[in-house]
XYZ file of C-alpha atoms in Angstrom:
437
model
C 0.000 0.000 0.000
C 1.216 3.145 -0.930
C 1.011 6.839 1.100
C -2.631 6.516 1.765
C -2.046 10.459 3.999
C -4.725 12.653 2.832
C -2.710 15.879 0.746
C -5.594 18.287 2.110
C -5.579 20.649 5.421
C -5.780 19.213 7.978
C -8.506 21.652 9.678
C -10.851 20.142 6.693
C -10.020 16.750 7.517
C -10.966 17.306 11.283
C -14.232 18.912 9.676
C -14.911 15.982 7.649
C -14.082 13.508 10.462
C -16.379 15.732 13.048
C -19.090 14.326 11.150
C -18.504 10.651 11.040
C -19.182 7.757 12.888
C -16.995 5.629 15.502
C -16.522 2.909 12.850
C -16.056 5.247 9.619
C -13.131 7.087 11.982
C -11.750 3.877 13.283
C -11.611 2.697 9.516
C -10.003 5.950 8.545
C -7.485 5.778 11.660
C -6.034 2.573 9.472
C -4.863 3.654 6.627
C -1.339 4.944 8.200
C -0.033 6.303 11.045
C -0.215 9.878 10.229
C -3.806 9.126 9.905
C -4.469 7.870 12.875
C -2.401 10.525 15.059
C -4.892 12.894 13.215
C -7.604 11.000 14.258
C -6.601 9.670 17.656
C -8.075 12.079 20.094
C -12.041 11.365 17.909
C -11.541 7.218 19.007
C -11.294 8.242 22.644
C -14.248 10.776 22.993
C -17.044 8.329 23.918
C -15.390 4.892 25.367
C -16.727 2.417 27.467
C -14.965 2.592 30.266
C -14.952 -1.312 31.408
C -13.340 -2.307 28.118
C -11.033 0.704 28.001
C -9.430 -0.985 31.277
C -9.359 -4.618 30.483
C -7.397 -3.939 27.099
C -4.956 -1.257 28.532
C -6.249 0.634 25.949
C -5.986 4.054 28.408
C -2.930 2.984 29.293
C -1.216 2.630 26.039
C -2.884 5.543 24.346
C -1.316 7.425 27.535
C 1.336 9.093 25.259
C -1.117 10.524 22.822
C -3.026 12.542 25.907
C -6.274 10.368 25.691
C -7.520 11.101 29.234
C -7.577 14.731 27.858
C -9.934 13.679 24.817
C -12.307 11.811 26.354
C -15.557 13.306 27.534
C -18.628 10.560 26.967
C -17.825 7.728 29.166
C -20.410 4.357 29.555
C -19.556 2.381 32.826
C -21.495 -1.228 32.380
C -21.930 -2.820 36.017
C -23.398 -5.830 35.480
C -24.056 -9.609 35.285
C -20.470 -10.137 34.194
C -18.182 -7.174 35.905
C -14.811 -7.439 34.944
C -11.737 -7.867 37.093
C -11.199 -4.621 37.565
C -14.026 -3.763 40.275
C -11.808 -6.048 42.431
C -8.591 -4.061 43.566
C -6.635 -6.904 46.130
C -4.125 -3.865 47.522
C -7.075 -1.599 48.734
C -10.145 -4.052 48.656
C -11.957 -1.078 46.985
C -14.050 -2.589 44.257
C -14.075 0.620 42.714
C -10.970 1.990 43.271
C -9.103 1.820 39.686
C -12.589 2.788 37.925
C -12.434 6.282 40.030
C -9.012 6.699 39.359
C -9.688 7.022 35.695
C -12.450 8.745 35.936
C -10.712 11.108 37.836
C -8.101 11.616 35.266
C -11.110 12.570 32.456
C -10.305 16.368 33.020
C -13.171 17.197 29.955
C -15.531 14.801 30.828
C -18.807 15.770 30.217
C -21.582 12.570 30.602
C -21.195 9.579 32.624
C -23.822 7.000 31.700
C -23.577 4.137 34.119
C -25.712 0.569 32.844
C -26.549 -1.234 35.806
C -28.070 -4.571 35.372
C -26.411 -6.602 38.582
C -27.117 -10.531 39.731
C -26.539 -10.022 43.477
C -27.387 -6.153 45.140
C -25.583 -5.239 48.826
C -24.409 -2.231 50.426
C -21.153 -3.109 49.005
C -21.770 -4.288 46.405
C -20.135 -2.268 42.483
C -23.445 -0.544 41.781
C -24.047 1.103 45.684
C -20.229 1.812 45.830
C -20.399 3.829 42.377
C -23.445 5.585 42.772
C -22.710 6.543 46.303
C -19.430 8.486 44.717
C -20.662 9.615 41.822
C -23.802 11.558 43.700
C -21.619 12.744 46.458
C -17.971 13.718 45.192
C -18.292 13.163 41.184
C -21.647 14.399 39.684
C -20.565 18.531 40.516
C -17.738 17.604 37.039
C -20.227 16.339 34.761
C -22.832 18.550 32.766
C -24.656 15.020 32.149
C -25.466 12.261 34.307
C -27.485 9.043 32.360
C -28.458 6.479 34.713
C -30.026 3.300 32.619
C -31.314 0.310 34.876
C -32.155 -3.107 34.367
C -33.364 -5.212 37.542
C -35.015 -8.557 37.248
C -38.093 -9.151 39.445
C -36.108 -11.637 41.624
C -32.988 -8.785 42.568
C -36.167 -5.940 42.723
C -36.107 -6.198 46.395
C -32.573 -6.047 47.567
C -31.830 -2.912 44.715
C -34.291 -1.402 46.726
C -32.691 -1.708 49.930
C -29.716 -0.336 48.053
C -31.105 2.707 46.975
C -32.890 3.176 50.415
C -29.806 3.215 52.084
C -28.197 5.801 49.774
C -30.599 8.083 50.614
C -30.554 7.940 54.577
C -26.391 8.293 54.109
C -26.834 11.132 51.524
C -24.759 14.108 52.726
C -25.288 17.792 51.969
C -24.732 17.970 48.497
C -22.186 21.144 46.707
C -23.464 23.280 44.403
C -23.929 21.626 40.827
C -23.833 24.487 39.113
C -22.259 22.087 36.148
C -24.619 19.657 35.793
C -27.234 20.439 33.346
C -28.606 17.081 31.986
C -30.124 14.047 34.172
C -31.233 11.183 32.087
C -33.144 8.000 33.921
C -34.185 5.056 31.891
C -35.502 1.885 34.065
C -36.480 -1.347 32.776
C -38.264 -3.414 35.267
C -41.852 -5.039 35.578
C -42.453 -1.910 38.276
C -40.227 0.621 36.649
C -42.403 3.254 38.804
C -41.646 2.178 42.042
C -37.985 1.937 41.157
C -37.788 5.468 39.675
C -39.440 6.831 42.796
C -36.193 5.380 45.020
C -34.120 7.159 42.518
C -35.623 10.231 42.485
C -34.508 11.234 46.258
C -31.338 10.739 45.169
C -31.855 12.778 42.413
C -33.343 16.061 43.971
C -30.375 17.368 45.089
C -29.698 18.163 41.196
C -32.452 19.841 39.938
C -32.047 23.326 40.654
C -29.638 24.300 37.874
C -31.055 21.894 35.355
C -31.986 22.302 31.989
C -32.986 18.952 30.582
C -34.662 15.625 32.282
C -35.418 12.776 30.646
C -37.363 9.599 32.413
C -38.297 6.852 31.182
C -40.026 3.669 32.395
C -40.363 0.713 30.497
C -42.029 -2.677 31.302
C -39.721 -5.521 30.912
C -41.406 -9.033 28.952
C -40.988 -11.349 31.810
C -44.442 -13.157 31.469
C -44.764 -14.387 34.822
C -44.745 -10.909 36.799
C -47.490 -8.784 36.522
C -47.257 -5.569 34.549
C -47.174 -1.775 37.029
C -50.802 -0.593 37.617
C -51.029 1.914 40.125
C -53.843 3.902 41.147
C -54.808 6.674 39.068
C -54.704 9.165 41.379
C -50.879 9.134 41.371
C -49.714 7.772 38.187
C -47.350 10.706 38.200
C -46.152 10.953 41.665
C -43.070 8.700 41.089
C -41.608 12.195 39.638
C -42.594 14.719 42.285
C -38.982 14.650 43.707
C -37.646 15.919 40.551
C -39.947 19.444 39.979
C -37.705 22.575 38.829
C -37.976 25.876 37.371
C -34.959 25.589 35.749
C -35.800 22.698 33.827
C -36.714 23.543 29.445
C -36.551 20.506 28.094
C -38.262 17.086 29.477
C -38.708 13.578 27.478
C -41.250 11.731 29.558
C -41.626 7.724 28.410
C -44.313 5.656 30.436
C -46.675 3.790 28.061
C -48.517 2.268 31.095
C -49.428 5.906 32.207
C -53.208 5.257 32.976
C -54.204 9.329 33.097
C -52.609 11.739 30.525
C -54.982 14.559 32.223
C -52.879 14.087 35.667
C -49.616 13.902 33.945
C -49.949 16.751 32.191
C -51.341 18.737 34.924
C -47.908 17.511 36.967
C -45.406 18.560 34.338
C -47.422 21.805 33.889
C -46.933 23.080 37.879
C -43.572 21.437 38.586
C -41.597 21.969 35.554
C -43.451 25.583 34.582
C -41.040 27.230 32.073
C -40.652 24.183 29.523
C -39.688 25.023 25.846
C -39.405 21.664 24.500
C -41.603 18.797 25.336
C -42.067 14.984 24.410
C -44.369 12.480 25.942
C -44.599 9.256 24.747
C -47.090 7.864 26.913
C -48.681 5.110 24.979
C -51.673 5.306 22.354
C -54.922 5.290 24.936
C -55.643 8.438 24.928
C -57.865 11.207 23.695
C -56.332 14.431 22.189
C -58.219 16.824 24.545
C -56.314 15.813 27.925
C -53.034 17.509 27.001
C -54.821 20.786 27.107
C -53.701 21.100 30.629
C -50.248 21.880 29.022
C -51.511 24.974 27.540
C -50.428 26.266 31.379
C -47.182 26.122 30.077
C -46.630 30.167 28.789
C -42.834 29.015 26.957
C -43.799 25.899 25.368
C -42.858 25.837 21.700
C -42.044 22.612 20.636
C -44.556 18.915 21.882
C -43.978 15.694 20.943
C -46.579 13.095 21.810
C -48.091 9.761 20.767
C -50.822 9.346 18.212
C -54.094 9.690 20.633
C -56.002 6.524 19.118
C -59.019 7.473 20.550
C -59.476 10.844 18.839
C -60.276 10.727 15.119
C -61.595 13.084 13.002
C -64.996 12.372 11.667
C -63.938 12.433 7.792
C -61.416 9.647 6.626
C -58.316 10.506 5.125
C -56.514 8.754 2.990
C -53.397 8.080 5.148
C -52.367 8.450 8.733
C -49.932 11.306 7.982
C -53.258 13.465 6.875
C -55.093 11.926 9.641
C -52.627 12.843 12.038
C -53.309 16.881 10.857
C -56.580 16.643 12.954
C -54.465 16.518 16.678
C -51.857 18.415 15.778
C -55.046 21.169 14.827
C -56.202 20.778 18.314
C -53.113 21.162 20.151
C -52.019 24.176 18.251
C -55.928 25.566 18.793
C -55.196 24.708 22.327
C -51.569 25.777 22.924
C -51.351 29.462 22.194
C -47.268 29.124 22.135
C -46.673 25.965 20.326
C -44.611 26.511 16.729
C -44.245 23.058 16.154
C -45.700 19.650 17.033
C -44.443 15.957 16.076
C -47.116 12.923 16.344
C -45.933 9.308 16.382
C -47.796 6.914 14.672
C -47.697 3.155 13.925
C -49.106 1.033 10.843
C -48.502 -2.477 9.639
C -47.365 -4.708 11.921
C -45.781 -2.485 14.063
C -42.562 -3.289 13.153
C -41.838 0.511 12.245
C -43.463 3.494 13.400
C -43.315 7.262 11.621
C -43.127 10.777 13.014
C -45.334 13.887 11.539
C -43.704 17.040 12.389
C -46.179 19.985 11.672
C -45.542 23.432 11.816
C -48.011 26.337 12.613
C -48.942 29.812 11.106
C -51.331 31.762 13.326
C -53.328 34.970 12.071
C -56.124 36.820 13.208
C -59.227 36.819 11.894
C -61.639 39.523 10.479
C -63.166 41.594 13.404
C -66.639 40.210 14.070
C -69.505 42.990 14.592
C -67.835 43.558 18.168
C -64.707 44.055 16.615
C -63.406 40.928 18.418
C -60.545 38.743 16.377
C -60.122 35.320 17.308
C -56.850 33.880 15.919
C -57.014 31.266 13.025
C -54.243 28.306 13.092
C -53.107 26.474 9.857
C -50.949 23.367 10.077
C -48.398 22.622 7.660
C -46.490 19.331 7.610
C -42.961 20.173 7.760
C -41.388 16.587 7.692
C -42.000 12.648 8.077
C -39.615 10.236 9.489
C -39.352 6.406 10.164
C -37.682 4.672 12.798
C -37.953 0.719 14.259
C -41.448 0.269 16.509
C -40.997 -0.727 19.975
C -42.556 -3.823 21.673
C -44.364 -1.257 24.336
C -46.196 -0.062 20.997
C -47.264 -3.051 20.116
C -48.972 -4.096 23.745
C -50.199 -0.766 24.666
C -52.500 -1.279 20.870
C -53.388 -4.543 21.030
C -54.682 -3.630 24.918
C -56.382 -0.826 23.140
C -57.830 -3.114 20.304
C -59.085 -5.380 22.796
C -60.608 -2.346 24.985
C -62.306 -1.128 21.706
C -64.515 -4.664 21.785
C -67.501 -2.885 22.752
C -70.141 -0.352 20.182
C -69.478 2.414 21.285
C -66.030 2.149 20.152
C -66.737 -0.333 17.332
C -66.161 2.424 14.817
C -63.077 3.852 16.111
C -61.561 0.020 16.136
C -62.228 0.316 12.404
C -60.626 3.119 11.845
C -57.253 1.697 14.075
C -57.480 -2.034 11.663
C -57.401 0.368 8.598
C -53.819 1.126 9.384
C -52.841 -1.674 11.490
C -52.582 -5.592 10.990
C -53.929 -6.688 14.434
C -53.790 -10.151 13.248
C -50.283 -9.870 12.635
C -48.598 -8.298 16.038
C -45.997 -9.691 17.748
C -43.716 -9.319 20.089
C -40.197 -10.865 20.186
C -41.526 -14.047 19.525
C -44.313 -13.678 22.022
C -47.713 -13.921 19.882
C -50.336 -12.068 21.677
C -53.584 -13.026 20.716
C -56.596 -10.534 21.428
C -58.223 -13.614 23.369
C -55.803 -14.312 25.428
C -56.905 -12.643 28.663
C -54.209 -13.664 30.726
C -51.478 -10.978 29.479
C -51.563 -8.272 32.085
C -50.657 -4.991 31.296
């Protein structure tokens, strides 16, 4: 192979390379050596932290300044932690994982993945998070927590995260940290999310953007998080802020929109940006309650099954038009709005983005002008359905059994191949009245 070194400036290249993937810049790296000192310091901005270790690669990339480059870092504790949690000179099981990340002097987001066999006050996953919310958290700007807990380890997590918060010390200022992201995956995400969120409070004053979300896991023998209505939401209250613009809210299990909406409007009161994705049972009209929000500009939200507009149209995109109407009509601020919807078998789902333009009408008699919205669709995307999807419609096709809904089960089977769902190789038959939800 001959001099494969790009004859270009090398402030272009770093352009071009700014806007590739891990795997195009690692392929790029290869072609010679001058290459890859040029793209060196890209490779070690987002590493996993746990594989960084057990290949050295830190270690031998010392010479190139790597600790200085890296500022995404993903910390797996889990079902097969590596040697390194295990430190026989201090019997710290954390000890060489906070010397690294000590060393990260741009870090910006830790996102730890916690999926454990065997929870204790010792344990990797208390010993992290206890030094990471007391000593580590004030150096990030974003701190992603994602959690998988089997039914069997639910109540011994628990005790974990109960004990963190009766040791929790006076937190310092966290001026810094501007990003908290929570994902749990359990058959009660809920009840785990509302042990986190405690520990979480501390943070909230100075942030900008929160994103929670709680997803049922398939385990067929536990039964799915139903909680009364009342306080579907309440697993959040720990976390309200004034500070706080953006907020991505997952729950598909969410049994009253009106509540949650209601909640997001009085504790989180100056939100620009908004997405809920809470599942496709619901009517359009009980997000009004966000129309408290005076900043909002920019709602995302689930197609609300049970709202359809009396005249068919010829595909869900148009159909779609008819919510995003109501919100706008609704939502004096809002400049844009994106609707998810799903077709087929599920398998895919699309996205509707719709812009507004808002004018005033001819003054009546009175010479009172009411203001006229228009919706334009801006854009439609495509991206892989989710399992959640598919349960939270076939729960809804089964609800939609009786007349009074007969018509509006029509109109979902026009779109969607009921016959046809699955989910990971679990069929779920509409008959089958043993799947909880």
């Amino acid at each position: 192979m001959g001099n494969t070194t790009l004859s270009i400036p090398i402030e272009l290249v770093l352009d071009v390379l700014q806007r590739c993937g891990r795997h195009d810049i690692y392929n790029f790296a290869r072609t010679s050596r001058a290459n890859y000192d040029i793209s060196v310091h890209m490779l070690y901005r987002h590493i996993d932290l746990a594989v960084a270790l057990d290949s050295t690669a830190l270690e031998r990339h010392e010479k190139y300044g790597v600790y200085d480059f890296v500022q995404i870092v993903d910390l797996p504790i889990g079902f097969s932690s590596p040697e390194f949690f295990t430190c026989p000179a201090t019997d710290d099981p954390v000890s060489e994982v906070q010397e690294a990340l000590l060393r990260f002097k741009n870090i910006r987001e830790l996102h730890l993945i916690i999926a454990e066999e065997e929870y204790s006050t010792t344990c990797p996953t208390a010993r992290i998070l206890r030094w990471v919310l007391s000593d580590y958290a004030p150096r990030l700007s974003a701190l992603f927590l994602e959690i998988y807990c089997c039914r069997p380890f639910e109540s011994k997590f628990v005790s974990v995260l109960k004990d963190l918060a009766t040791e929790k010390d006076a937190s310092p200022e966290h001026n810094k940290l501007k990003t908290i992201k929570v994902w749990v995956t359990h058959c009660r995400p809920r009840k785990l999310i509302s042990y986190l969120a405690p520990l979480l409070s501390p943070f909230v004053a100075s942030l900008e953007n929160i994103e929670i979300r709680a997803r049922c896991d398939l385990d067929p023998d536990a039964a799915r998080e139903w909680w009364i209505p009342g306080q579907d939401y309440q697993y959040l209250k720990s976390l309200e802020s004034k500070s706080i613009k953006s907020a991505i809210i997952e729950d598909k299990n969410l049994s009253i929109t009106r509540a949650t909406c209601q909640f997001v409007a009085k504790f989180w009161p100056n939100l620009v940006e908004l997405e809920l994705d809470l599942g496709a049972n619901h009517y359009v009209e009980q997000y009004r309650r966000l129309s408290r929000l005076r900043n909002l500009q920019k709602l995302a939200i689930m197609f609300p099954y049970h709202s359809w507009h009396p005249e068919v149209q010829a595909h869900m995109g148009k159909e779609a038009e008819y919510p995003a109407t109501i919100l706008g009509e609704k939502i004096p601020t809002l400049q844009e709005v994106s609707i998810k919807y799903i077709g087929g078998d599920c398998s895919t789902s699309q996205t509707a983005v719709f812009d507004f333009l808002r004018t005033k009408s001819d003054p009546d008699e009175h010479g009172s002008q009411s203001e006229v919205v228009a919706v334009n669709m801006r854009e439609l995307w495509s991206e892989k359905g989710d399992y959640e999807d598919i349960i939270c419609i076939m729960k809804l096709v089964r609800e939609m059994g009786c007349v009074l809904l007969e018509e509006a089960r029509e109109r979902i089977e026009r779109y969607i191949l009921v016959d046809e769902l699955k989910v990971d190789g679990f069929e779920i038959s509409e008959e089958d009245n043993n799947f909880r939800m």
